[in-house]
Amino acid sequence: MLSSMASAPAARAPRWYAIPVRVALVTFIGTLLSFSVSLLFAIFGTVILASLHGVHPDMRTAYRHIALPLALVAGSVILVSMLVTEIRHYRQARTLTAIERLS
């Protein structure tokens, strides 16, 4: 009976060095996904417009002027929002860990 009440699992203290790793991974994956999806739609749009106008489609336009800028903007938004979220989470976890140590 005493062994089941021995001690609650110890809360892990937050580690600041985990923030850049998580932020970098999520930013990279999000940027890669947004680039691939925007490039796919840009290619479709370029092919459709070129066929409507009766000209050869220029895929450089789809890459350089549509997909790449959109992916850079999406990556920037993801980076900033992830940094804010992770820093807020780190501060809350640090405060909760300090409160648990005091009690």
CSV table of C-alpha atoms in Angstrom, one decimal:
chain,number,residue,atom,x,y,z
A,1,MET,CA,0.0,0.0,0.0
A,2,LEU,CA,2.8,2.4,0.8
A,3,SER,CA,4.6,1.5,-2.5
A,4,SER,CA,1.6,2.8,-4.5
A,5,MET,CA,1.7,6.1,-2.6
A,6,ALA,CA,5.5,6.4,-2.7
A,7,SER,CA,5.8,9.5,-4.8
A,8,ALA,CA,4.2,11.2,-7.7
A,9,PRO,CA,6.2,11.2,-11.0
A,10,ALA,CA,8.7,14.0,-10.9
A,11,ALA,CA,8.0,16.7,-13.4
A,12,ARG,CA,10.8,17.3,-15.9
A,13,ALA,CA,12.2,20.8,-15.8
A,14,PRO,CA,11.8,22.6,-19.1
A,15,ARG,CA,14.9,22.8,-21.2
A,16,TRP,CA,15.5,25.9,-23.2
A,17,TYR,CA,17.7,24.2,-25.8
A,18,ALA,CA,14.7,22.1,-27.0
A,19,ILE,CA,12.9,25.2,-28.3
A,20,PRO,CA,15.2,25.9,-31.3
A,21,VAL,CA,15.1,22.2,-32.3
A,22,ARG,CA,11.2,22.0,-32.3
A,23,VAL,CA,10.9,25.4,-34.0
A,24,ALA,CA,13.3,24.5,-36.7
A,25,LEU,CA,11.7,21.2,-37.4
A,26,VAL,CA,8.1,22.5,-37.5
A,27,THR,CA,9.2,25.5,-39.6
A,28,PHE,CA,11.1,23.3,-42.1
A,29,ILE,CA,8.2,20.9,-42.5
A,30,GLY,CA,5.6,23.6,-42.8
A,31,THR,CA,7.6,25.6,-45.3
A,32,LEU,CA,8.3,22.4,-47.4
A,33,LEU,CA,4.6,21.5,-47.3
A,34,SER,CA,3.4,25.0,-48.3
A,35,PHE,CA,6.0,25.2,-51.1
A,36,SER,CA,5.0,21.8,-52.5
A,37,VAL,CA,1.3,22.6,-52.4
A,38,SER,CA,1.7,26.1,-53.8
A,39,LEU,CA,4.0,24.8,-56.6
A,40,LEU,CA,1.4,22.2,-57.5
A,41,PHE,CA,-1.4,24.7,-57.8
A,42,ALA,CA,0.9,27.2,-59.6
A,43,ILE,CA,1.8,24.5,-62.1
A,44,PHE,CA,-1.9,23.7,-62.6
A,45,GLY,CA,-2.7,27.4,-63.0
A,46,THR,CA,0.1,28.0,-65.4
A,47,VAL,CA,-0.8,25.0,-67.6
A,48,ILE,CA,-4.5,26.0,-67.7
A,49,LEU,CA,-3.8,29.6,-68.5
A,50,ALA,CA,-1.2,28.7,-71.2
A,51,SER,CA,-3.7,26.3,-72.8
A,52,LEU,CA,-6.4,29.0,-72.8
A,53,HIS,CA,-4.1,31.5,-74.4
A,54,GLY,CA,-2.6,28.9,-76.8
A,55,VAL,CA,1.0,29.4,-75.7
A,56,HIS,CA,3.7,27.2,-74.3
A,57,PRO,CA,3.6,27.2,-70.4
A,58,ASP,CA,6.5,28.8,-68.7
A,59,MET,CA,7.1,26.8,-65.5
A,60,ARG,CA,9.8,29.2,-64.3
A,61,THR,CA,6.9,31.6,-63.6
A,62,ALA,CA,5.2,29.1,-61.4
A,63,TYR,CA,8.3,28.5,-59.4
A,64,ARG,CA,9.9,31.9,-59.2
A,65,HIS,CA,6.9,34.2,-58.9
A,66,ILE,CA,4.3,32.1,-57.2
A,67,ALA,CA,5.5,29.1,-55.2
A,68,LEU,CA,8.8,30.5,-53.8
A,69,PRO,CA,7.5,33.8,-52.5
A,70,LEU,CA,4.4,32.1,-51.0
A,71,ALA,CA,6.6,29.5,-49.3
A,72,LEU,CA,8.9,32.2,-47.9
A,73,VAL,CA,6.0,34.1,-46.5
A,74,ALA,CA,4.4,30.9,-45.0
A,75,GLY,CA,7.8,29.9,-43.5
A,76,SER,CA,8.2,33.3,-41.9
A,77,VAL,CA,4.7,33.2,-40.4
A,78,ILE,CA,5.3,29.6,-39.1
A,79,LEU,CA,8.6,30.6,-37.6
A,80,VAL,CA,7.3,33.6,-35.8
A,81,SER,CA,4.2,31.8,-34.5
A,82,MET,CA,6.2,28.8,-33.4
A,83,LEU,CA,8.7,31.0,-31.6
A,84,VAL,CA,6.0,32.8,-29.7
A,85,THR,CA,4.2,29.6,-28.8
A,86,GLU,CA,7.3,27.7,-27.7
A,87,ILE,CA,8.6,30.7,-25.6
A,88,ARG,CA,5.2,31.1,-23.9
A,89,HIS,CA,5.0,27.3,-23.2
A,90,TYR,CA,8.6,27.3,-21.8
A,91,ARG,CA,7.8,30.2,-19.5
A,92,GLN,CA,4.6,28.6,-18.2
A,93,ALA,CA,6.4,25.2,-17.7
A,94,ARG,CA,9.2,26.9,-15.9
A,95,THR,CA,6.8,28.7,-13.6
A,96,LEU,CA,4.8,25.5,-12.9
A,97,THR,CA,8.0,23.6,-12.1
A,98,ALA,CA,9.0,26.3,-9.6
A,99,ILE,CA,5.6,26.2,-8.0
A,100,GLU,CA,5.8,22.4,-7.7
A,101,ARG,CA,9.2,22.6,-6.1
A,102,LEU,CA,7.9,25.0,-3.5
A,103,SER,CA,5.0,22.8,-2.4
